[in-house]
mmCIF file of N, CA and C in Angstrom:
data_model
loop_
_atom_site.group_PDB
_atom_site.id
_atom_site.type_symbol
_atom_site.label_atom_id
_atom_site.label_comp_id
_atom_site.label_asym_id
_atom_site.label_seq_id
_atom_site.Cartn_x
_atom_site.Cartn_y
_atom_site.Cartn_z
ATOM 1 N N UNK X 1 -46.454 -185.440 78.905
ATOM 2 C CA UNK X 1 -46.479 -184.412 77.898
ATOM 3 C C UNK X 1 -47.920 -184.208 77.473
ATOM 4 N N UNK X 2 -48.209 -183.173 77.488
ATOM 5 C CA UNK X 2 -49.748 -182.574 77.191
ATOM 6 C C UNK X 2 -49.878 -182.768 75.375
ATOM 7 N N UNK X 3 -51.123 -182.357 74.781
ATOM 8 C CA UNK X 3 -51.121 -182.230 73.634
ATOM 9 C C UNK X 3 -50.602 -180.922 72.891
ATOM 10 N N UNK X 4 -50.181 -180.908 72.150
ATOM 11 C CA UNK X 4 -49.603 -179.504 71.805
ATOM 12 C C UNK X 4 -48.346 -179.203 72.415
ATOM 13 N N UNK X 5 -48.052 -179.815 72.927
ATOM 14 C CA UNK X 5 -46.539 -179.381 73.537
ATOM 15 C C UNK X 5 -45.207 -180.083 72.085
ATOM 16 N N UNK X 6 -43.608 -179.586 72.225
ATOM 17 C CA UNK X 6 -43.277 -180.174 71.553
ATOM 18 C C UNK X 6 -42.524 -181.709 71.650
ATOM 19 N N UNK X 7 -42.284 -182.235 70.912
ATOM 20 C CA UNK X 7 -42.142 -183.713 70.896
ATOM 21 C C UNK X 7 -40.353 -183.579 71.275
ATOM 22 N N UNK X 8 -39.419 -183.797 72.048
ATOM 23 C CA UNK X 8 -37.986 -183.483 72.429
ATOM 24 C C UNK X 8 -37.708 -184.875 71.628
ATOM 25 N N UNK X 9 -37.700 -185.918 71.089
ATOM 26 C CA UNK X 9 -37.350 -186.926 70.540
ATOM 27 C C UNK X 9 -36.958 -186.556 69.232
ATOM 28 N N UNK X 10 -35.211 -186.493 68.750
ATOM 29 C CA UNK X 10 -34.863 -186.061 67.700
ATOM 30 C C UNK X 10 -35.214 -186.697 66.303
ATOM 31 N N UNK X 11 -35.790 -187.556 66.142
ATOM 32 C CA UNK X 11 -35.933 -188.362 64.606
ATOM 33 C C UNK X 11 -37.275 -187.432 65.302
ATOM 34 N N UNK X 12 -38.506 -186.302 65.605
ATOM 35 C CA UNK X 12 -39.430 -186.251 65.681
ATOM 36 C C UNK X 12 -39.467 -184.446 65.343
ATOM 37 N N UNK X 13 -38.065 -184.191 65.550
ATOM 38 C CA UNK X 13 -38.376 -182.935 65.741
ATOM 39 C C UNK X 13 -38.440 -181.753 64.944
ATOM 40 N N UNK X 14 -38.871 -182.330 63.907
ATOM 41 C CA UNK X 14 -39.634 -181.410 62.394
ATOM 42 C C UNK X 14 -41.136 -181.929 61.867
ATOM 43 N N UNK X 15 -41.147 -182.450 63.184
ATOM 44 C CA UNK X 15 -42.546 -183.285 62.061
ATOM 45 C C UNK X 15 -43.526 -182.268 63.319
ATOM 46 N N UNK X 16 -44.831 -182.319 62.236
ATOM 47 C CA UNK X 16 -46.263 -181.710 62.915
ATOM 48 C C UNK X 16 -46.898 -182.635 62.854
ATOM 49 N N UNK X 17 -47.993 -182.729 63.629
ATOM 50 C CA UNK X 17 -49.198 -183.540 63.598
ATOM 51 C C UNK X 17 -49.989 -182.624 62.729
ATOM 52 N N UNK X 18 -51.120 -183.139 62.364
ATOM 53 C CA UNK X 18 -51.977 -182.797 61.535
ATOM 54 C C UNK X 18 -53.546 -183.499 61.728
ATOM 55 N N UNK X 19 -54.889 -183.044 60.882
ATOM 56 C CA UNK X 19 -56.160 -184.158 61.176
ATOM 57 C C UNK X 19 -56.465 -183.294 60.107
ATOM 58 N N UNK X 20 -57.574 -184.409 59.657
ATOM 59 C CA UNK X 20 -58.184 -183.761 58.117
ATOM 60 C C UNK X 20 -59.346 -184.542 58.893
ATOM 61 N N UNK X 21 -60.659 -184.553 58.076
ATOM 62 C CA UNK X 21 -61.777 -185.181 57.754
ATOM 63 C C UNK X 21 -61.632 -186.791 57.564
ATOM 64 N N UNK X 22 -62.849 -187.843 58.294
ATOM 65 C CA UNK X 22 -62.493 -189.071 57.275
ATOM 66 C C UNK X 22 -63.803 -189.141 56.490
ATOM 67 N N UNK X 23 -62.748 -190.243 55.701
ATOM 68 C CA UNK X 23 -63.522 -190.474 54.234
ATOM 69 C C UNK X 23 -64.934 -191.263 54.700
ATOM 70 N N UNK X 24 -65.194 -191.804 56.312
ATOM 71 C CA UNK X 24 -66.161 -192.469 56.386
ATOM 72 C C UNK X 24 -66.034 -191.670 58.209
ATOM 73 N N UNK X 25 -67.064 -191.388 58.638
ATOM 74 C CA UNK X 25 -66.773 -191.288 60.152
ATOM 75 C C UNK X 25 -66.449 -192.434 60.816
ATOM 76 N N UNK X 26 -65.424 -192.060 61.846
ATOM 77 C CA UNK X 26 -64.954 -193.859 62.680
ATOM 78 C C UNK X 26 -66.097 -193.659 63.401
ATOM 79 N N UNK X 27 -66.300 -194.872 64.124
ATOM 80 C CA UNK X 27 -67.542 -195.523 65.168
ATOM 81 C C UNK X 27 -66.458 -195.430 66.234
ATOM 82 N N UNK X 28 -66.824 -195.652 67.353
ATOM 83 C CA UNK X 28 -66.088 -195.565 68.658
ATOM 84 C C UNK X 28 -65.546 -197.044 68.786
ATOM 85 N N UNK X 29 -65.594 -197.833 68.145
ATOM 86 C CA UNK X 29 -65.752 -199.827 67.854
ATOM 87 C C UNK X 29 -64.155 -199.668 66.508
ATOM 88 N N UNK X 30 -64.051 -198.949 65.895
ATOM 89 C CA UNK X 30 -63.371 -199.533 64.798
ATOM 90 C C UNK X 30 -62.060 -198.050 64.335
ATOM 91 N N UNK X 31 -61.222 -198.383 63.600
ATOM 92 C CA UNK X 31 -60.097 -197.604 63.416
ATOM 93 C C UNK X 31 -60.617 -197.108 61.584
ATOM 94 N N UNK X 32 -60.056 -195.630 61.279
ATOM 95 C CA UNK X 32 -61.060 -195.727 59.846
ATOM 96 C C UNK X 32 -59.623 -194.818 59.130
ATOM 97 N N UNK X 33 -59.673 -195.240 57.959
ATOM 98 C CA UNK X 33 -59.159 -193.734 57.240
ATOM 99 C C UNK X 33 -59.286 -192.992 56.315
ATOM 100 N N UNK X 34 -58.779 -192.143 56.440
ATOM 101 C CA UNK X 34 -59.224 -190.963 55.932
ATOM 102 C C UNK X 34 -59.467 -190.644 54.734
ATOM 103 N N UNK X 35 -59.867 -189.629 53.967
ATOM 104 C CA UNK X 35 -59.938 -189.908 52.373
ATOM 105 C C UNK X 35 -58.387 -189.681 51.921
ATOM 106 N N UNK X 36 -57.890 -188.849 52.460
ATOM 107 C CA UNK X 36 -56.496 -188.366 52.149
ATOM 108 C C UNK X 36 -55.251 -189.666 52.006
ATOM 109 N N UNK X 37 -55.724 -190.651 53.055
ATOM 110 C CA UNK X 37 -54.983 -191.938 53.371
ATOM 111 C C UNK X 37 -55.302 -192.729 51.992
ATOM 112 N N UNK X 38 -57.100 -193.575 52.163
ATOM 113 C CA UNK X 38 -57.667 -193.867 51.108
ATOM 114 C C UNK X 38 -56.796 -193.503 49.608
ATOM 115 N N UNK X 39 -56.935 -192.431 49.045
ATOM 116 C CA UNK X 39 -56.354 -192.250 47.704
ATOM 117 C C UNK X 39 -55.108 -192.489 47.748
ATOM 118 N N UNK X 40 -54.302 -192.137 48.908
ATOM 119 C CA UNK X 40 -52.672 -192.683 48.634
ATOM 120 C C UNK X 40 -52.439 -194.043 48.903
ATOM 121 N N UNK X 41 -53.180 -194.492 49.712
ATOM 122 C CA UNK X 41 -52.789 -195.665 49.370
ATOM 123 C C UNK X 41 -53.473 -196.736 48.100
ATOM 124 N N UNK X 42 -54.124 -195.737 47.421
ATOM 125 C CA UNK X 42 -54.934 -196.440 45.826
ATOM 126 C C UNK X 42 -53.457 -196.202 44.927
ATOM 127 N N UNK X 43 -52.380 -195.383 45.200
ATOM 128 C CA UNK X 43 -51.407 -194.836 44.353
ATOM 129 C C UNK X 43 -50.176 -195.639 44.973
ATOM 130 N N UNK X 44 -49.905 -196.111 45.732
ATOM 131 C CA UNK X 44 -48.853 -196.708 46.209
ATOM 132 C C UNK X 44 -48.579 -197.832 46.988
ATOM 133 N N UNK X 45 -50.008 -198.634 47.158
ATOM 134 C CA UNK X 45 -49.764 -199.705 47.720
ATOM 135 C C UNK X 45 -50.219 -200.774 46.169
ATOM 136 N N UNK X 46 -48.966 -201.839 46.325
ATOM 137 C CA UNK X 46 -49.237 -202.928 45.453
ATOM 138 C C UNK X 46 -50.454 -203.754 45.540
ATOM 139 N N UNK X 47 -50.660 -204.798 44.665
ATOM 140 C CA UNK X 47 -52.216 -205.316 44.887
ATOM 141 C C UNK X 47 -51.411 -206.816 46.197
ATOM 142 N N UNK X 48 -52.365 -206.951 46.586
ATOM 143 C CA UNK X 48 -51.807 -207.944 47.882
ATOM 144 C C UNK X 48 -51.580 -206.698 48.924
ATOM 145 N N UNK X 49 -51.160 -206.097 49.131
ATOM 146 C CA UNK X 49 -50.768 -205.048 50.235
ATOM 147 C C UNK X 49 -51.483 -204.056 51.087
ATOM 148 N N UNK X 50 -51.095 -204.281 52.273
ATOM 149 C CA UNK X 50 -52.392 -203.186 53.210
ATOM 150 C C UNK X 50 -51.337 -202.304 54.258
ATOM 151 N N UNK X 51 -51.959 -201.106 54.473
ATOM 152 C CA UNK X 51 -51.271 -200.405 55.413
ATOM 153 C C UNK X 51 -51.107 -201.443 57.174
ATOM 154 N N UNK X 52 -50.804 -201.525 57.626
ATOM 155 C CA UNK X 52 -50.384 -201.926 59.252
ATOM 156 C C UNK X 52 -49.942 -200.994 59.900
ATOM 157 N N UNK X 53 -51.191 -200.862 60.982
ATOM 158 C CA UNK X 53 -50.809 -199.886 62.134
ATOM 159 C C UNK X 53 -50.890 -200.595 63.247
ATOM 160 N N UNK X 54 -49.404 -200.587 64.047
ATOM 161 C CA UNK X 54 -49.692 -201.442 65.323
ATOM 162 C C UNK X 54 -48.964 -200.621 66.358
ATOM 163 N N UNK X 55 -49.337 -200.976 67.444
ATOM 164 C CA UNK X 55 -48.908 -199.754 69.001
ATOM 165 C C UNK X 55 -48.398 -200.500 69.755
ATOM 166 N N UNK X 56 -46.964 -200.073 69.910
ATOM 167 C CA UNK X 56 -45.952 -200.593 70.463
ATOM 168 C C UNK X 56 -45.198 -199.785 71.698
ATOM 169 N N UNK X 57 -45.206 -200.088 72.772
ATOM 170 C CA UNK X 57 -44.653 -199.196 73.789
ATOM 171 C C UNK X 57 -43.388 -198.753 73.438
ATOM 172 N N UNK X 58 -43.053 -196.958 73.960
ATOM 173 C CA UNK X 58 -41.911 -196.284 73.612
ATOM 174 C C UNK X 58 -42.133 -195.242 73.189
ATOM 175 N N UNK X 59 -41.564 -194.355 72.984
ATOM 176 C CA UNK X 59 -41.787 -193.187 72.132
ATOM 177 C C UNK X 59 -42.054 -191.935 73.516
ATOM 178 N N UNK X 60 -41.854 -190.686 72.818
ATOM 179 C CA UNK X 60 -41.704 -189.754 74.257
ATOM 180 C C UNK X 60 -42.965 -189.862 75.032
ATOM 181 N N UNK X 61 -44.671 -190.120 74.630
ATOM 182 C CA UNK X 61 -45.744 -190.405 75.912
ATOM 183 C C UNK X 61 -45.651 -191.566 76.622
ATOM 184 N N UNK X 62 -45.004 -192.728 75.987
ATOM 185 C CA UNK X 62 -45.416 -194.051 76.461
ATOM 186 C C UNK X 62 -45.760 -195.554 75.208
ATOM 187 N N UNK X 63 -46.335 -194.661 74.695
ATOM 188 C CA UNK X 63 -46.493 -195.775 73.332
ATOM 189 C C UNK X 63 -46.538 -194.874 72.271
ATOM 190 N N UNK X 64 -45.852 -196.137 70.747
ATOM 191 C CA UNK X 64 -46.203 -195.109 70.022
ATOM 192 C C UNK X 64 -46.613 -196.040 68.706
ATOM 193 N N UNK X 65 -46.834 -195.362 67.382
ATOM 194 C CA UNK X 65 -47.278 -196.521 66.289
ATOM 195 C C UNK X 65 -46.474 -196.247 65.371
ATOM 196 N N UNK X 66 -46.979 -197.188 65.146
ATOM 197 C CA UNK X 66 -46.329 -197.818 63.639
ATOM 198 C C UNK X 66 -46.798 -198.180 62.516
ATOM 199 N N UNK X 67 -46.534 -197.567 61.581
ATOM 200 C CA UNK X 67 -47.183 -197.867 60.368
ATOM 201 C C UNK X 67 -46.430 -198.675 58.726
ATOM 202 N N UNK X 68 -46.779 -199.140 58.289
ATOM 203 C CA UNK X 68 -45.864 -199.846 57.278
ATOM 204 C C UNK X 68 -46.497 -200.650 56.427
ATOM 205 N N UNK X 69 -46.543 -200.487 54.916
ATOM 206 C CA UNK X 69 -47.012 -201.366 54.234
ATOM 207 C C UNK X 69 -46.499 -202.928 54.389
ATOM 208 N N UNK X 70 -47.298 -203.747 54.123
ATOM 209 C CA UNK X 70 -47.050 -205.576 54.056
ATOM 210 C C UNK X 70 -47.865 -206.268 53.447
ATOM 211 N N UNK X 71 -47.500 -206.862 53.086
ATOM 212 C CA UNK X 71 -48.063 -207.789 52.086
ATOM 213 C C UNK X 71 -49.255 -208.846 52.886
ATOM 214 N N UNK X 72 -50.603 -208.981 51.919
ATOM 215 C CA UNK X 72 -51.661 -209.585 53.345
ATOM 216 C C UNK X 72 -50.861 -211.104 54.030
ATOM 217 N N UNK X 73 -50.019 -211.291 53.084
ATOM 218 C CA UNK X 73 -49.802 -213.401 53.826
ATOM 219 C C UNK X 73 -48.813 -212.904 54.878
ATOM 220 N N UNK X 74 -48.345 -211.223 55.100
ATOM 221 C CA UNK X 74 -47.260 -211.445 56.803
ATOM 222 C C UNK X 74 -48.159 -210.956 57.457
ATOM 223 N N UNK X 75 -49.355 -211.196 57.839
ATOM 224 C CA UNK X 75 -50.335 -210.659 58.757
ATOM 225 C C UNK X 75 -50.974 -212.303 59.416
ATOM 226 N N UNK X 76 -51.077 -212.700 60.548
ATOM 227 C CA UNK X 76 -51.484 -213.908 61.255
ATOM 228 C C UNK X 76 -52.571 -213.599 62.041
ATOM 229 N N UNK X 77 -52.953 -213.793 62.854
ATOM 230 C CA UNK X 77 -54.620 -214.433 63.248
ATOM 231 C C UNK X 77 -54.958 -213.482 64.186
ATOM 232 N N UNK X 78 -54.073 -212.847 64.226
ATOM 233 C CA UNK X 78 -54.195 -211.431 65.359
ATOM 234 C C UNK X 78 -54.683 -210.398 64.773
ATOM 235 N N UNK X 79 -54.328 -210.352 63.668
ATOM 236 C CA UNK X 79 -55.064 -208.958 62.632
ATOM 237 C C UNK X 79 -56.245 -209.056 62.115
ATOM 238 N N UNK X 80 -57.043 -208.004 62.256
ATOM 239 C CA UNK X 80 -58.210 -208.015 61.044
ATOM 240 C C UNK X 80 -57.839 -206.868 59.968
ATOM 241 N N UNK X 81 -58.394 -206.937 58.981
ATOM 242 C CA UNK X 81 -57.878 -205.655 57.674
ATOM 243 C C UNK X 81 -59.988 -205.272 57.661
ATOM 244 N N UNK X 82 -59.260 -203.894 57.538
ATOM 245 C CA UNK X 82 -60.580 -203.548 57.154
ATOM 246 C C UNK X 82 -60.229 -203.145 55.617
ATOM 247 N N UNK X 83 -61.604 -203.041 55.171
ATOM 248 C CA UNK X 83 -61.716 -202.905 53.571
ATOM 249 C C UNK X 83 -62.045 -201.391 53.875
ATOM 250 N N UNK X 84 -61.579 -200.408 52.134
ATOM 251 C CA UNK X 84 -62.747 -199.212 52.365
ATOM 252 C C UNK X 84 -62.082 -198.486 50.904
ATOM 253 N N UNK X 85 -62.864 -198.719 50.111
ATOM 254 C CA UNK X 85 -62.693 -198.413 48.723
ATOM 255 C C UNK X 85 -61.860 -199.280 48.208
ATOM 256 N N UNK X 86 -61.080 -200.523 47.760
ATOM 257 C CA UNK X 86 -60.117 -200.768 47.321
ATOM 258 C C UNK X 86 -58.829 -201.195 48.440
ATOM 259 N N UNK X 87 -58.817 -200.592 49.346
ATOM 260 C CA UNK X 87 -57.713 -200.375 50.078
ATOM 261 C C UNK X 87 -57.718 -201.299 51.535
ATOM 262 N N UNK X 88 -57.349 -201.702 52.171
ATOM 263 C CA UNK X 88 -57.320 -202.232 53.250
ATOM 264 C C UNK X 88 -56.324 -202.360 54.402
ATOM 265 N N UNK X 89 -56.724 -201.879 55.438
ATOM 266 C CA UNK X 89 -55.599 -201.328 56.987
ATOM 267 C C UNK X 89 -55.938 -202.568 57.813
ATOM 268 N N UNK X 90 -54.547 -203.026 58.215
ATOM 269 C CA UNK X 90 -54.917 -203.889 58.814
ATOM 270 C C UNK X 90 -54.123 -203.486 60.645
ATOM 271 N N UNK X 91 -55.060 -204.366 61.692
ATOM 272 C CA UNK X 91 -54.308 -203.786 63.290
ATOM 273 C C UNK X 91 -54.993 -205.406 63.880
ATOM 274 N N UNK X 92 -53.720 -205.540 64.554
ATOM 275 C CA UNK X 92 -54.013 -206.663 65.365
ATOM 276 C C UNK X 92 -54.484 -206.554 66.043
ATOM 277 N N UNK X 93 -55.441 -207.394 67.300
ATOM 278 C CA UNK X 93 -56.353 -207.483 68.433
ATOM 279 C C UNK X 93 -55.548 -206.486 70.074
ATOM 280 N N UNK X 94 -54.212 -206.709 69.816
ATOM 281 C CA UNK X 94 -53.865 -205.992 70.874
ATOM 282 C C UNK X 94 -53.864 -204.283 71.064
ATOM 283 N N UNK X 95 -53.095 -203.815 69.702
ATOM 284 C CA UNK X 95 -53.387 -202.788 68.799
ATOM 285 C C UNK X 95 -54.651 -201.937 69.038
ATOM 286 N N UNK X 96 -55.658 -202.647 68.746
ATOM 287 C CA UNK X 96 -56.572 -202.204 68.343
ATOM 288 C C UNK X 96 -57.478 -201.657 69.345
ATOM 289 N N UNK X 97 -57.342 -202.282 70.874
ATOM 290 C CA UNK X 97 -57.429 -201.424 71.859
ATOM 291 C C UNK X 97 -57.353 -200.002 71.789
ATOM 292 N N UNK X 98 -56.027 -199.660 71.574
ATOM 293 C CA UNK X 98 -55.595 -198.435 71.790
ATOM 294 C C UNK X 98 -55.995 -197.561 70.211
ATOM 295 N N UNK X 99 -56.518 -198.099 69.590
ATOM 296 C CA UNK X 99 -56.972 -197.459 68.622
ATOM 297 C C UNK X 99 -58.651 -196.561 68.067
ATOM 298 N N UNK X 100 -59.205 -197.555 69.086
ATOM 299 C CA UNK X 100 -60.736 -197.184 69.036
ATOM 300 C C UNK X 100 -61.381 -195.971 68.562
ATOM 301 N N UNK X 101 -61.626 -195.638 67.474
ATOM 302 C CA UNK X 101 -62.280 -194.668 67.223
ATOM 303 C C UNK X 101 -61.630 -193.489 66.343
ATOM 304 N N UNK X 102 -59.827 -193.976 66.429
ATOM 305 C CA UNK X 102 -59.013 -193.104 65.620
ATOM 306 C C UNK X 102 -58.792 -193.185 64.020
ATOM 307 N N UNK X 103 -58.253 -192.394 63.396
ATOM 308 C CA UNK X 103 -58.383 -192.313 62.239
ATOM 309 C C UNK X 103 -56.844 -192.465 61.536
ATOM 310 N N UNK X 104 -56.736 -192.711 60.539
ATOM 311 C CA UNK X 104 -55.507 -192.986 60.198
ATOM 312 C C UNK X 104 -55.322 -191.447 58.574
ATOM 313 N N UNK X 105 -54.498 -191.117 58.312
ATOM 314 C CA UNK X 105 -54.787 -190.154 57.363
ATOM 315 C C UNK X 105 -53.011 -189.687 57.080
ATOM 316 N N UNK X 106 -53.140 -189.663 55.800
ATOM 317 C CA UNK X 106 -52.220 -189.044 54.764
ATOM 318 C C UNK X 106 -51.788 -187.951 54.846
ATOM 319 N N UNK X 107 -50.954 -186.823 55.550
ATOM 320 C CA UNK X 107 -50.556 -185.782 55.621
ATOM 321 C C UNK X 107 -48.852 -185.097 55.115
ATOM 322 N N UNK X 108 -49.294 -184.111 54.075
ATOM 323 C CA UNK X 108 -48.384 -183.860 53.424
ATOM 324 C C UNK X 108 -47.384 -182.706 54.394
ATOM 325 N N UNK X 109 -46.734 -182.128 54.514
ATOM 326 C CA UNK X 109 -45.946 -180.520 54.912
ATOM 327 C C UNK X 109 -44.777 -180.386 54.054
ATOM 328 N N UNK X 110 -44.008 -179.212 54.673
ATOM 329 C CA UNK X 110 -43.122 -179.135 53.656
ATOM 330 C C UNK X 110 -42.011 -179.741 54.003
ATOM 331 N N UNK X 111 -41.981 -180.399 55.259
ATOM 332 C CA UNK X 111 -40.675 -181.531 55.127
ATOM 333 C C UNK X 111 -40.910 -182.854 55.212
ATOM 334 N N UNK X 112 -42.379 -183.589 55.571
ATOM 335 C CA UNK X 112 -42.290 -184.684 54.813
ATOM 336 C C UNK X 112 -43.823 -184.680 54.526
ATOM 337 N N UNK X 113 -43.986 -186.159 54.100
ATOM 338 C CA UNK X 113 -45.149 -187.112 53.866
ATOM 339 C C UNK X 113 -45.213 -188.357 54.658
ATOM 340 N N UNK X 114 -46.907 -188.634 55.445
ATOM 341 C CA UNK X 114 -46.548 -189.771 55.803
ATOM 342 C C UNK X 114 -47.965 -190.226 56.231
ATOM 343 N N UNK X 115 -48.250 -191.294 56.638
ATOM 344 C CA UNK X 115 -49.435 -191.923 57.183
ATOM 345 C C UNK X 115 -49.418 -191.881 59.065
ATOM 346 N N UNK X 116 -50.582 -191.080 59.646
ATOM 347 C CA UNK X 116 -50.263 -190.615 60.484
ATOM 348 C C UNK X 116 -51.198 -191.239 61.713
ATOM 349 N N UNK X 117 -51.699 -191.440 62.645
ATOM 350 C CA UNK X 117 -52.937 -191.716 63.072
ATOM 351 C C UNK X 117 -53.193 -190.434 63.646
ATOM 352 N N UNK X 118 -54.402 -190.164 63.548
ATOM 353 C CA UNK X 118 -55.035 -188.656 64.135
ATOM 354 C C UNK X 118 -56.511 -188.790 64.612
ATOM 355 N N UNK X 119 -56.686 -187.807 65.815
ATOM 356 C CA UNK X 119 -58.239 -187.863 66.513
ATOM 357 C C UNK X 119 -58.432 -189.331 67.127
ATOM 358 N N UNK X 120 -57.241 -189.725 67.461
ATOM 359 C CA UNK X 120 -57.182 -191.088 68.662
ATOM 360 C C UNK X 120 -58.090 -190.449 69.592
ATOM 361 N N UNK X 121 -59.496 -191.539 69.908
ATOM 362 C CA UNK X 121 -60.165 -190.961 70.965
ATOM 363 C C UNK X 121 -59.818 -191.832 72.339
ATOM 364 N N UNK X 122 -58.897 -192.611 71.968
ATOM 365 C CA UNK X 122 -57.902 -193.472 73.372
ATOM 366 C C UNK X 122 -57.183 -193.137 74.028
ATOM 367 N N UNK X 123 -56.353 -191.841 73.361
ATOM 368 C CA UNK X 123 -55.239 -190.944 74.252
ATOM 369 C C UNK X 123 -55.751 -189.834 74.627
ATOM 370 N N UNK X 124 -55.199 -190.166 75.787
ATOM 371 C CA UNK X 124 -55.100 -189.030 76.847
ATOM 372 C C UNK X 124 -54.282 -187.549 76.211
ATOM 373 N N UNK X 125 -53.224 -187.957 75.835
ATOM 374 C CA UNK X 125 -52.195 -187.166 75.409
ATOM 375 C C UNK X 125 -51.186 -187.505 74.491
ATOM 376 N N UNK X 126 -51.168 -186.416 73.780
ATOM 377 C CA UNK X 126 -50.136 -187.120 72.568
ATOM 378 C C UNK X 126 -48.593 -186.125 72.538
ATOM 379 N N UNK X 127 -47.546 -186.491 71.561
ATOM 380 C CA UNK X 127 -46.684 -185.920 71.586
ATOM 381 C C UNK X 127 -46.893 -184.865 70.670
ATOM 382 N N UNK X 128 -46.518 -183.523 70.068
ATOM 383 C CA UNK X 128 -46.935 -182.667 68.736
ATOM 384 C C UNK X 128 -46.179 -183.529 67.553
ATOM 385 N N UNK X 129 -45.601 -184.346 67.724
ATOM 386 C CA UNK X 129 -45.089 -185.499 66.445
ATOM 387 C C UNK X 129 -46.100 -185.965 65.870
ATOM 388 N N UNK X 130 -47.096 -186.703 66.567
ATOM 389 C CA UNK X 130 -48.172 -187.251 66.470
ATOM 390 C C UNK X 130 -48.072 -189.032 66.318
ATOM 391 N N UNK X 131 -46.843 -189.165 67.023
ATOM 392 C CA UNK X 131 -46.062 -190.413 66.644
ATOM 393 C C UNK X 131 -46.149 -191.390 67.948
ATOM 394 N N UNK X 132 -46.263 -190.334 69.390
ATOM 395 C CA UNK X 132 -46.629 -191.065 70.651
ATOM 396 C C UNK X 132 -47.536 -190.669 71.443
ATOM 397 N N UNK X 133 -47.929 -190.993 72.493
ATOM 398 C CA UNK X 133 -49.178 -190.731 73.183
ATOM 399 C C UNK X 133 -49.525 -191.656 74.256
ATOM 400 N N UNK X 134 -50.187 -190.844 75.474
ATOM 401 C CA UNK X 134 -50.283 -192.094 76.601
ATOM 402 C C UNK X 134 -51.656 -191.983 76.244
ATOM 403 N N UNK X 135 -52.292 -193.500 76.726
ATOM 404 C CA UNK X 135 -53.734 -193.821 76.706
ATOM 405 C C UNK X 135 -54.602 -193.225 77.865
ATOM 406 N N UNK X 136 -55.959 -193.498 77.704
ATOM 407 C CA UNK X 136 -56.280 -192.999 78.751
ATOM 408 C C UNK X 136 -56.468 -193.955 79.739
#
């Protein structure tokens, strides 16, 4: 599946992808997010708690992510958290491969809200969900 095409996976098939600006530019070395991410998660994550994005094979390209707040003590020796205002995302060593350079960001529409990864410079191709994607 090319980019821009639509995502045929039914839990997918109202959602858009989206990309905003980040709050810091990513480096081609590290995963960053966005300001849009940043402030929501200043509003809704508890103190102890960091976003987790990890890439798990499946989804209509091939792999897809996952995102989910957790508390820092269920995170083990595989993760690093980055800091960035207050807030902290954490992706394990395997993860983080496929993440290089992408951005993570807060995007609202009119049927949902959610934490998204966007401007993956690792995929080849993504689904228009913005939920899967093959690497390159």
């Amino acid at each position: 599946m090319t980019a821009g095409t639509s995502c045929l996976h039914p839990a997918h098939a109202a959602v858009t992808s989206s990309y905003s600006s980040a709050a810091s530019s990513p480096s081609s070395n590290t995963v960053a997010l966005t300001e849009n991410a940043i402030k929501r998660l200043q509003a809704v994550a508890r103190e102890g708690e960091v976003l987790r994005v990890t890439v798990e094979s499946g989804g209509c390209s091939g792999f897809q992510y996952k995102l989910d707040l957790v508390e820092r003590n269920e995170l083990d020796s595989s993760h690093r958290v980055i800091e960035t205002d207050g807030v902290g995302l954490a992706v394990d060593d395997v993860s983080e491969q496929f993440l290089l350079g992408a951005q993570v960001d807060y995007v609202k529409d009119l049927l949902s809200s959610s934490f998204r990864v966007v401007n993956n410079q690792a995929a080849e191709d993504a689904c228009s969900c913005g939920v899967s994607f093959s690497p390159k």
